[in-house]
């Protein structure tokens, strides 16, 4: 028996222990023991997508180090796990036979993986470990591309992500998926639908996110490529084929993010030399990669210009050279790194992964464990199997944490009849922007305990009126009931009172309690083009990046932007407040 006052995670852990005991001495015992170990590990996030979608580049940008391969074609055909380790290392797991250590050499800022005589078709998976701070938060899994030349490999990747494989210790699969797409193909939608159906209630938009990858190449890498990508991503977010399958779609230029993490001193020096060329010389060079490399009488050799194209791409080159030209001799490496990072979209992706995946780690992992137990009971229906499945069902139905996730999914797929301001209020209260009580309530981070308590009482009263109003749609009544429980949970978990802010932050104006008829959400406004000036602003809550060490060994973290210069000015972090009022 489990304590009904315990959290969903604790109750799932107890049920898993019960199942492990029931299957003692049977083949499933090993699998369930492995699942139990995974509960205490970092969240497992898979990076998936079609061939050439940019999965490996995005992974390099996230971990802060470029990982290459002596035979890239073979390595990209294997499911490869990247986890934290104090020292770099790699191990191959053949389908038959014992694991084999692989060579993983440092070459400049990159790690080079050598499969030796092994072939992708003979391998179940490869595991790489490295000292990256990001990997302490989540384990990343690079998967073979969908639509690859090998149908068996594509099917293997799809089955792995859906949790249908029999691959030894990792049959419980991953906890969340980042899906990359360059254009919205029917196969992308088909895959996401298969993933959602295979994992049942587990696979919801809350733990799946779409990425419009290689956004710096949109429109041929023109000056407004990122702005175009933002508009395309916004249209995908509104596409009914997509919005029910992923939480959101973000534009990300993985190559810019990777360059921000791994830019070397000699590359910066070459960029500085090129930025000093007369406009009449440099502008024709930037029309194409071929012209850039083939240009004559340039102070940077052709082979090094070719490397700059590989490191930055044409959009990154144009962006970097224009910014360096504006700054002149005062330009510094860490400022260029900050610009590349911000334009890459990587800070927004990091924040999303942290607030939506990492902060829901315990819930996502607990649900993964329940799926594993359910699969075991169906594959090996011992006498206790039916009892275990009934316990799983009761636990899922009664878990408020899962009710929040389900409601968040319904909100983002347009299933709740409410006007936009109410939808935004519900989304935030459910943790759509972060799990902290102050974020859920739209309060400043330093709000006092009294202000938090007042806000909870006000919001609880608001949703109670919504739930009791005879004008409220039944679907919205059910949503209000979930939100009332959320308020009660926030009240029960309220921390000791911190120092009060100088000015009161509550009450704020809420939308009318009487539920008006649903209205269509306004069309998203087109993104405004950004200036190339170094005085770009960055959001406070974005993960900052640190300047590269410029040593042979690349840092494992994103470089930090110097905040002392005008290039890295910060803008005020204005979290939306309840009902859109200003706190």
XYZ file of C-alpha atoms in Angstrom:
583
model
C 0.000 0.000 0.000
C 1.134 3.556 -0.688
C 0.516 6.698 1.311
C -2.264 8.599 -0.464
C -0.772 11.819 0.851
C 2.519 11.098 -0.896
C 3.496 12.701 -4.192
C 2.801 11.050 -7.522
C 6.519 10.321 -7.874
C 6.736 8.653 -4.455
C 3.644 6.553 -5.094
C 4.951 5.480 -8.515
C 8.246 4.503 -6.909
C 6.391 2.381 -4.335
C 4.328 0.703 -7.055
C 7.520 -0.047 -9.002
C 9.016 -1.685 -5.909
C 5.839 -3.753 -5.528
C 6.077 -4.871 -9.157
C 9.766 -5.734 -8.828
C 8.976 -7.945 -5.848
C 6.113 -9.607 -7.733
C 8.419 -10.447 -10.659
C 11.307 -11.655 -8.509
C 13.160 -14.482 -10.229
C 11.541 -13.785 -13.600
C 13.209 -12.139 -16.651
C 11.293 -8.880 -16.094
C 12.910 -8.383 -12.680
C 16.115 -7.102 -14.306
C 14.227 -4.605 -16.427
C 12.240 -3.263 -13.480
C 15.409 -2.918 -11.397
C 16.943 -0.900 -14.235
C 13.866 1.335 -14.374
C 14.203 1.957 -10.630
C 17.813 3.080 -11.113
C 16.755 5.456 -13.870
C 14.386 7.258 -11.487
C 17.388 8.850 -9.780
C 19.258 9.715 -12.976
C 18.999 12.929 -15.007
C 16.076 13.269 -17.374
C 16.536 11.462 -20.706
C 15.850 13.721 -23.682
C 16.068 12.387 -27.237
C 16.950 14.569 -30.219
C 15.107 13.222 -33.252
C 14.309 14.266 -36.798
C 14.863 13.557 -40.455
C 18.276 12.994 -41.996
C 20.322 16.228 -42.238
C 17.978 18.052 -39.850
C 20.932 19.215 -37.735
C 20.562 16.894 -34.742
C 24.273 16.402 -34.031
C 25.015 20.114 -34.408
C 22.257 21.009 -31.944
C 23.550 18.423 -29.484
C 27.070 19.884 -29.742
C 25.670 23.349 -29.067
C 23.813 22.152 -25.975
C 26.755 20.300 -24.409
C 29.194 23.065 -25.360
C 31.668 20.928 -27.279
C 31.935 19.612 -30.813
C 31.891 15.814 -31.062
C 32.991 14.553 -34.468
C 33.604 11.060 -35.810
C 36.220 9.453 -38.016
C 33.328 7.880 -39.931
C 30.440 10.287 -39.533
C 28.212 8.200 -41.790
C 28.410 5.199 -39.476
C 28.139 7.138 -36.203
C 24.986 8.995 -37.231
C 23.287 5.630 -37.814
C 23.632 4.539 -34.178
C 21.586 5.579 -31.141
C 24.193 7.514 -29.135
C 23.767 8.511 -25.493
C 25.591 11.538 -24.056
C 25.849 11.619 -20.271
C 27.895 13.354 -17.622
C 31.294 12.015 -16.600
C 34.324 13.564 -14.933
C 36.475 12.255 -17.790
C 35.714 11.791 -21.472
C 35.083 8.252 -22.628
C 32.979 6.177 -25.008
C 31.662 2.605 -25.042
C 30.027 0.635 -27.850
C 27.338 -1.957 -27.097
C 27.148 -4.574 -29.891
C 23.919 -6.467 -30.477
C 25.837 -9.615 -29.612
C 28.956 -9.810 -27.503
C 30.480 -7.716 -24.761
C 30.719 -3.897 -24.641
C 33.862 -2.414 -26.203
C 35.720 0.744 -25.230
C 36.088 3.224 -28.102
C 38.781 5.775 -28.831
C 37.645 9.306 -28.055
C 40.499 11.708 -28.758
C 40.738 15.457 -28.213
C 41.692 17.352 -31.356
C 41.693 21.054 -30.748
C 38.244 22.014 -29.511
C 36.635 18.791 -30.742
C 36.289 15.235 -29.499
C 36.810 12.657 -32.245
C 35.035 9.315 -31.875
C 36.460 6.248 -33.621
C 34.270 3.159 -34.069
C 37.253 1.140 -35.257
C 36.130 -2.005 -37.090
C 32.579 -1.821 -35.751
C 29.672 -1.100 -38.088
C 26.425 0.652 -37.255
C 24.339 -2.379 -38.215
C 26.162 -4.426 -35.567
C 25.624 -1.942 -32.724
C 22.725 -1.490 -30.360
C 23.994 1.828 -28.996
C 27.036 3.953 -28.175
C 27.473 5.797 -24.874
C 29.646 8.894 -24.566
C 30.454 10.620 -21.295
C 32.043 14.027 -20.853
C 32.323 16.789 -18.214
C 29.498 19.088 -19.330
C 27.377 20.993 -16.829
C 24.343 20.623 -19.104
C 24.648 16.847 -18.912
C 24.240 16.992 -15.137
C 20.701 18.248 -15.819
C 19.716 15.837 -18.578
C 21.096 12.977 -20.625
C 20.852 13.637 -24.369
C 20.233 10.917 -26.948
C 21.173 11.414 -30.611
C 19.026 9.150 -32.805
C 19.363 7.977 -36.441
C 17.549 10.179 -38.921
C 14.025 9.391 -40.002
C 13.759 8.742 -43.728
C 17.319 7.426 -43.884
C 18.477 5.151 -46.696
C 18.242 2.242 -44.273
C 14.597 1.581 -43.478
C 15.615 -0.779 -40.687
C 17.633 1.960 -38.952
C 14.819 4.476 -39.279
C 12.385 1.912 -37.877
C 14.814 1.134 -35.054
C 14.974 4.832 -34.125
C 11.194 5.160 -34.212
C 10.711 2.065 -32.051
C 13.354 3.252 -29.604
C 11.684 6.638 -29.173
C 8.275 5.012 -28.785
C 9.630 2.630 -26.163
C 8.958 -0.485 -28.241
C 12.470 -1.927 -28.397
C 13.881 -4.839 -26.488
C 17.284 -3.203 -26.149
C 18.422 -4.510 -22.824
C 18.657 -1.981 -20.042
C 17.016 0.859 -21.958
C 13.624 -0.569 -22.753
C 11.975 2.247 -20.820
C 13.235 4.643 -23.494
C 13.365 8.391 -23.034
C 11.359 10.827 -20.945
C 11.019 13.612 -23.515
C 11.680 14.293 -27.198
C 13.065 17.299 -29.072
C 11.986 16.862 -32.696
C 13.825 18.778 -35.427
C 12.225 19.695 -38.727
C 13.302 21.982 -41.556
C 9.999 21.877 -43.401
C 6.771 20.296 -42.254
C 6.694 16.964 -44.088
C 3.859 14.488 -43.796
C 6.404 12.001 -42.438
C 7.162 14.376 -39.553
C 3.500 14.486 -38.567
C 3.190 10.716 -39.024
C 6.160 10.071 -36.744
C 4.883 12.390 -34.005
C 1.471 10.726 -34.179
C 3.036 7.272 -33.873
C 5.090 8.469 -30.916
C 2.025 9.928 -29.221
C -0.101 6.826 -29.754
C 2.673 4.417 -28.730
C 3.295 6.132 -25.424
C -0.378 6.780 -24.704
C -0.887 9.394 -22.001
C 2.849 9.832 -21.545
C 3.510 11.477 -24.885
C 1.852 14.860 -24.714
C 2.848 18.287 -26.015
C 4.271 18.995 -22.552
C 7.144 16.550 -23.047
C 7.624 16.933 -26.794
C 8.936 20.106 -28.407
C 9.412 20.939 -32.071
C 12.458 22.751 -33.413
C 12.584 24.572 -36.748
C 16.228 23.683 -37.247
C 18.961 25.351 -39.288
C 16.957 28.564 -39.095
C 19.994 30.549 -40.240
C 19.613 28.913 -43.674
C 16.012 30.041 -44.230
C 15.771 32.150 -47.365
C 19.295 31.221 -48.391
C 20.844 32.630 -45.230
C 19.721 36.184 -45.985
C 20.040 38.980 -43.434
C 16.466 38.378 -42.264
C 16.784 34.571 -42.122
C 16.143 34.380 -38.373
C 13.143 36.710 -38.658
C 11.696 34.551 -41.439
C 12.299 31.449 -39.323
C 10.434 33.004 -36.402
C 7.407 33.633 -38.604
C 7.494 30.088 -39.981
C 7.785 28.629 -36.473
C 4.796 30.732 -35.383
C 2.745 29.339 -38.275
C 3.706 25.785 -37.274
C 2.597 26.492 -33.699
C -0.857 27.349 -35.046
C -0.998 24.374 -37.423
C -3.633 21.926 -36.094
C -1.521 19.009 -37.370
C 1.320 20.048 -35.064
C -0.027 21.802 -31.991
C -1.581 18.651 -30.561
C 1.688 16.738 -30.867
C 4.336 19.142 -29.564
C 4.258 21.765 -26.852
C 5.640 24.477 -29.108
C 7.898 25.057 -32.106
C 11.027 27.182 -31.694
C 13.436 28.370 -34.400
C 17.025 27.366 -33.579
C 20.244 27.832 -35.554
C 22.337 25.038 -34.090
C 25.427 26.046 -36.065
C 25.442 29.511 -34.475
C 24.998 27.966 -31.035
C 27.821 25.512 -31.671
C 30.078 28.339 -32.878
C 29.293 30.356 -29.750
C 30.431 27.415 -27.626
C 33.542 26.461 -29.580
C 34.875 29.582 -31.360
C 38.679 29.549 -31.311
C 41.035 32.550 -30.981
C 42.497 32.136 -34.450
C 38.988 32.125 -35.932
C 38.152 35.364 -34.154
C 41.436 36.870 -35.367
C 40.610 35.910 -38.970
C 37.166 37.472 -38.630
C 38.730 40.681 -37.336
C 41.063 40.835 -40.355
C 38.203 40.278 -42.767
C 35.991 42.857 -41.057
C 38.626 45.484 -41.827
C 38.351 45.008 -45.587
C 36.682 47.784 -47.609
C 32.946 47.217 -48.205
C 33.560 47.058 -51.960
C 35.806 44.040 -51.347
C 33.917 42.119 -48.668
C 30.334 42.503 -49.933
C 30.808 40.529 -53.180
C 32.610 37.836 -51.165
C 29.563 37.374 -48.942
C 27.188 36.615 -51.815
C 28.009 32.900 -51.610
C 30.326 30.424 -49.918
C 32.105 29.798 -53.217
C 32.916 33.478 -53.717
C 33.991 33.854 -50.107
C 36.552 31.050 -50.378
C 37.722 31.800 -53.940
C 38.367 35.533 -53.467
C 41.909 36.674 -54.256
C 44.214 39.137 -52.458
C 42.535 38.625 -49.090
C 44.539 38.721 -45.804
C 43.127 35.334 -44.694
C 44.159 32.174 -46.620
C 41.481 30.269 -48.531
C 41.694 27.170 -46.322
C 40.996 29.242 -43.207
C 38.112 31.023 -44.948
C 36.719 27.605 -45.827
C 36.870 26.689 -42.140
C 35.001 29.881 -41.213
C 32.221 28.868 -43.604
C 32.006 25.444 -41.925
C 32.046 26.936 -38.426
C 29.630 29.830 -38.946
C 27.729 29.310 -42.190
C 27.047 32.247 -44.500
C 24.473 33.862 -42.208
C 26.860 33.649 -39.266
C 29.672 35.105 -41.358
C 27.585 38.072 -42.498
C 26.328 38.670 -38.962
C 29.805 38.440 -37.403
C 31.622 40.587 -39.960
C 29.006 43.347 -39.890
C 29.038 43.433 -36.092
C 32.848 43.446 -35.922
C 32.994 46.185 -38.547
C 30.656 48.343 -36.466
C 32.713 47.812 -33.326
C 36.125 48.073 -34.928
C 39.218 47.632 -32.795
C 37.117 47.630 -29.604
C 35.547 44.274 -30.540
C 36.128 41.447 -28.090
C 35.655 37.663 -28.499
C 33.149 37.253 -25.673
C 30.865 39.892 -27.183
C 30.803 38.110 -30.530
C 30.114 34.859 -28.698
C 27.155 36.470 -26.928
C 25.732 37.790 -30.185
C 25.989 34.391 -31.870
C 24.363 32.684 -28.894
C 21.420 35.075 -28.775
C 20.783 34.886 -32.519
C 20.961 31.089 -32.426
C 17.782 30.772 -30.354
C 19.639 28.393 -28.055
C 18.981 30.386 -24.837
C 15.228 30.097 -25.441
C 15.538 26.360 -26.048
C 17.634 25.919 -22.903
C 15.073 27.800 -20.841
C 12.255 25.697 -22.284
C 14.095 22.448 -21.581
C 14.743 23.524 -18.011
C 11.296 24.896 -17.173
C 9.202 22.320 -19.028
C 11.325 19.189 -18.912
C 13.853 19.379 -16.076
C 11.402 20.959 -13.615
C 8.919 18.160 -14.385
C 11.641 15.533 -14.117
C 10.106 13.567 -11.251
C 6.659 13.469 -12.860
C 7.958 12.482 -16.302
C 10.231 9.797 -14.885
C 7.491 8.438 -12.645
C 5.151 8.149 -15.611
C 7.928 6.419 -17.595
C 8.226 3.913 -14.743
C 4.479 3.254 -14.795
C 4.610 2.647 -18.545
C 7.421 0.152 -18.014
C 5.437 -1.704 -15.343
C 2.369 -1.732 -17.577
C 4.416 -3.175 -20.471
C 5.890 -5.870 -18.225
C 2.485 -6.964 -16.911
C 1.162 -7.349 -20.451
C 4.225 -9.218 -21.714
C 4.299 -11.554 -18.693
C 0.772 -11.710 -17.181
C 1.483 -13.330 -13.824
C -1.384 -13.506 -11.265
C -0.371 -10.124 -9.796
C -0.380 -8.402 -13.206
C -4.036 -7.350 -13.192
C -3.745 -5.917 -9.681
C -0.670 -3.905 -10.725
C -2.424 -2.510 -13.808
C -5.402 -1.475 -11.702
C -3.067 0.329 -9.302
C -1.415 2.095 -12.241
C -4.787 3.268 -13.526
C -5.902 4.519 -10.094
C -2.603 6.310 -9.599
C -2.767 8.053 -12.963
C -6.389 9.089 -12.557
C -5.806 10.504 -9.076
C -2.468 12.217 -9.736
C -2.897 15.977 -9.789
C 0.531 16.370 -11.418
C -0.730 14.434 -14.440
C -4.026 16.329 -14.385
C -2.022 19.550 -14.735
C -0.112 18.135 -17.690
C -3.315 16.962 -19.370
C -4.967 20.350 -18.902
C -1.881 22.147 -20.187
C -2.074 19.933 -23.265
C -5.767 20.741 -23.767
C -5.079 24.463 -23.436
C -2.358 24.369 -26.059
C -4.456 22.352 -28.471
C -7.475 24.663 -28.235
C -9.762 22.222 -26.416
C -10.759 24.567 -23.570
C -13.447 27.170 -24.471
C -11.964 30.326 -22.992
C -10.806 33.707 -24.284
C -7.066 34.265 -24.818
C -6.511 36.135 -21.552
C -7.993 33.281 -19.527
C -6.003 30.686 -21.465
C -2.795 32.614 -20.741
C -3.697 32.809 -17.047
C -4.378 29.069 -16.862
C -1.235 28.171 -18.793
C 0.978 30.114 -16.402
C -0.775 28.866 -13.249
C -0.242 25.287 -14.443
C 3.500 25.877 -14.707
C 3.656 26.589 -18.426
C 6.280 29.268 -17.840
C 8.017 27.675 -14.861
C 7.137 25.756 -11.727
C 8.056 28.341 -9.063
C 5.060 29.719 -7.157
C 5.971 33.310 -7.990
C 6.148 32.493 -11.710
C 2.833 30.633 -11.631
C 1.198 33.602 -9.899
C 2.840 36.285 -12.034
C 4.699 37.819 -9.079
C 8.267 39.104 -8.797
C 10.816 36.522 -7.682
C 11.330 38.415 -4.398
C 7.625 38.592 -3.510
C 6.980 38.208 0.201
C 5.178 35.287 1.777
C 2.231 37.554 2.527
C 1.996 38.669 -1.088
C 2.178 35.068 -2.267
C -0.568 34.033 0.163
C -2.753 36.960 -0.932
C -2.209 36.071 -4.586
C -3.102 32.427 -4.001
C -6.293 33.422 -2.185
C -7.268 35.854 -4.944
C -6.628 33.381 -7.760
C -8.346 30.556 -5.855
C -11.429 32.742 -5.361
C -11.432 33.702 -9.020
C -11.427 30.104 -10.259
C -13.987 29.088 -7.630
C -16.352 31.702 -9.052
C -15.657 30.408 -12.567
C -16.357 26.815 -11.486
C -19.649 27.737 -9.743
C -21.018 30.055 -12.417
C -23.989 28.586 -14.332
C -22.657 30.384 -17.426
C -19.430 28.405 -17.465
C -18.960 25.686 -20.091
C -18.571 22.172 -18.574
C -15.068 21.822 -20.053
C -14.018 25.063 -18.394
C -15.596 23.911 -15.104
C -13.381 20.819 -15.163
C -10.376 23.002 -15.929
C -11.244 25.316 -13.039
C -11.417 22.336 -10.671
C -7.856 21.374 -11.638
C -6.700 24.959 -11.119
C -8.334 25.066 -7.687
C -6.298 22.026 -6.666
C -3.191 23.724 -8.029
C -3.873 26.743 -5.818
C -4.398 24.481 -2.817
C -1.097 22.747 -3.552
C 0.713 26.082 -3.804
C -0.773 27.122 -0.484
C 0.262 23.882 1.217
C 3.813 24.120 -0.121
C 4.284 27.832 0.584
C 7.822 28.600 1.717
C 8.694 30.664 4.831
C 8.181 34.360 4.302
C 11.157 36.138 2.672
C 11.923 39.847 2.893
C 9.049 41.996 1.668
C 9.598 44.050 -1.478
C 9.567 47.821 -1.254
C 6.180 48.153 -2.970
C 3.070 45.944 -2.811
C 2.673 43.596 -5.755
C -0.903 42.430 -5.157
C -3.759 42.601 -5.864
C -3.757 42.780 -9.641
C -6.691 42.784 -11.988
C -8.027 39.403 -13.116
C -10.258 38.792 -16.123
C -14.014 38.864 -15.420
C -15.117 35.813 -13.441
C -18.148 35.235 -15.624
C -16.874 33.112 -18.465
C -17.547 34.966 -21.733
C -18.126 32.992 -24.923
C -14.916 31.763 -26.503
C -13.254 34.116 -28.937
C -10.716 33.419 -31.611
C -7.142 34.079 -30.607
C -5.634 37.056 -32.450
C -3.199 36.244 -35.219
C 0.415 36.460 -34.067
C 2.140 39.699 -34.934
C 5.039 39.338 -37.354
C 8.420 39.384 -35.674
C 10.280 42.662 -35.964
C 13.719 42.464 -37.594
C 16.583 42.864 -35.166
C 19.376 45.350 -35.595
C 22.922 44.192 -36.010
C 24.142 46.660 -33.405
C 26.181 45.237 -30.581
C 23.813 46.822 -28.083
C 21.400 43.899 -28.491
C 19.424 43.044 -25.430
C 19.115 39.644 -23.848
C 16.456 38.341 -21.491
C 17.418 38.124 -17.832
C 16.323 34.584 -17.295
C 18.167 33.184 -20.281
C 21.106 30.992 -19.393
C 24.192 33.125 -19.817
C 27.229 32.012 -21.704
C 30.842 32.370 -20.652
C 33.742 33.357 -22.807
C 35.682 30.456 -24.300
C 38.944 29.616 -22.648
C 40.626 29.614 -26.068
C 42.647 26.605 -24.884
C 42.989 23.387 -26.884
C 40.286 21.865 -24.667
C 36.945 23.558 -25.243
C 34.904 24.494 -22.208
C 31.944 22.280 -21.426
C 29.626 25.221 -20.948
C 28.378 28.047 -23.094
C 30.594 31.138 -22.874
C 29.508 34.175 -20.754
C 28.774 37.484 -22.330
C 30.512 40.414 -20.712
C 27.842 42.624 -19.217
C 30.164 45.570 -18.897
C 29.871 46.518 -22.577
C 26.972 47.995 -24.489
C 26.789 44.830 -26.573
C 25.408 42.786 -23.716
C 22.900 45.175 -22.177
C 20.161 43.365 -20.321
C 16.492 44.108 -20.580
C 14.107 44.006 -17.666
C 12.588 40.576 -17.172
C 8.855 41.283 -17.339
C 6.964 38.128 -16.534
C 3.329 38.311 -17.554
C 1.138 39.050 -14.568
C -2.297 37.659 -13.831
C -4.784 38.877 -16.383
C -2.111 40.919 -18.107
C -2.036 43.638 -15.432
C 1.212 45.196 -14.393
C 2.438 44.168 -10.976
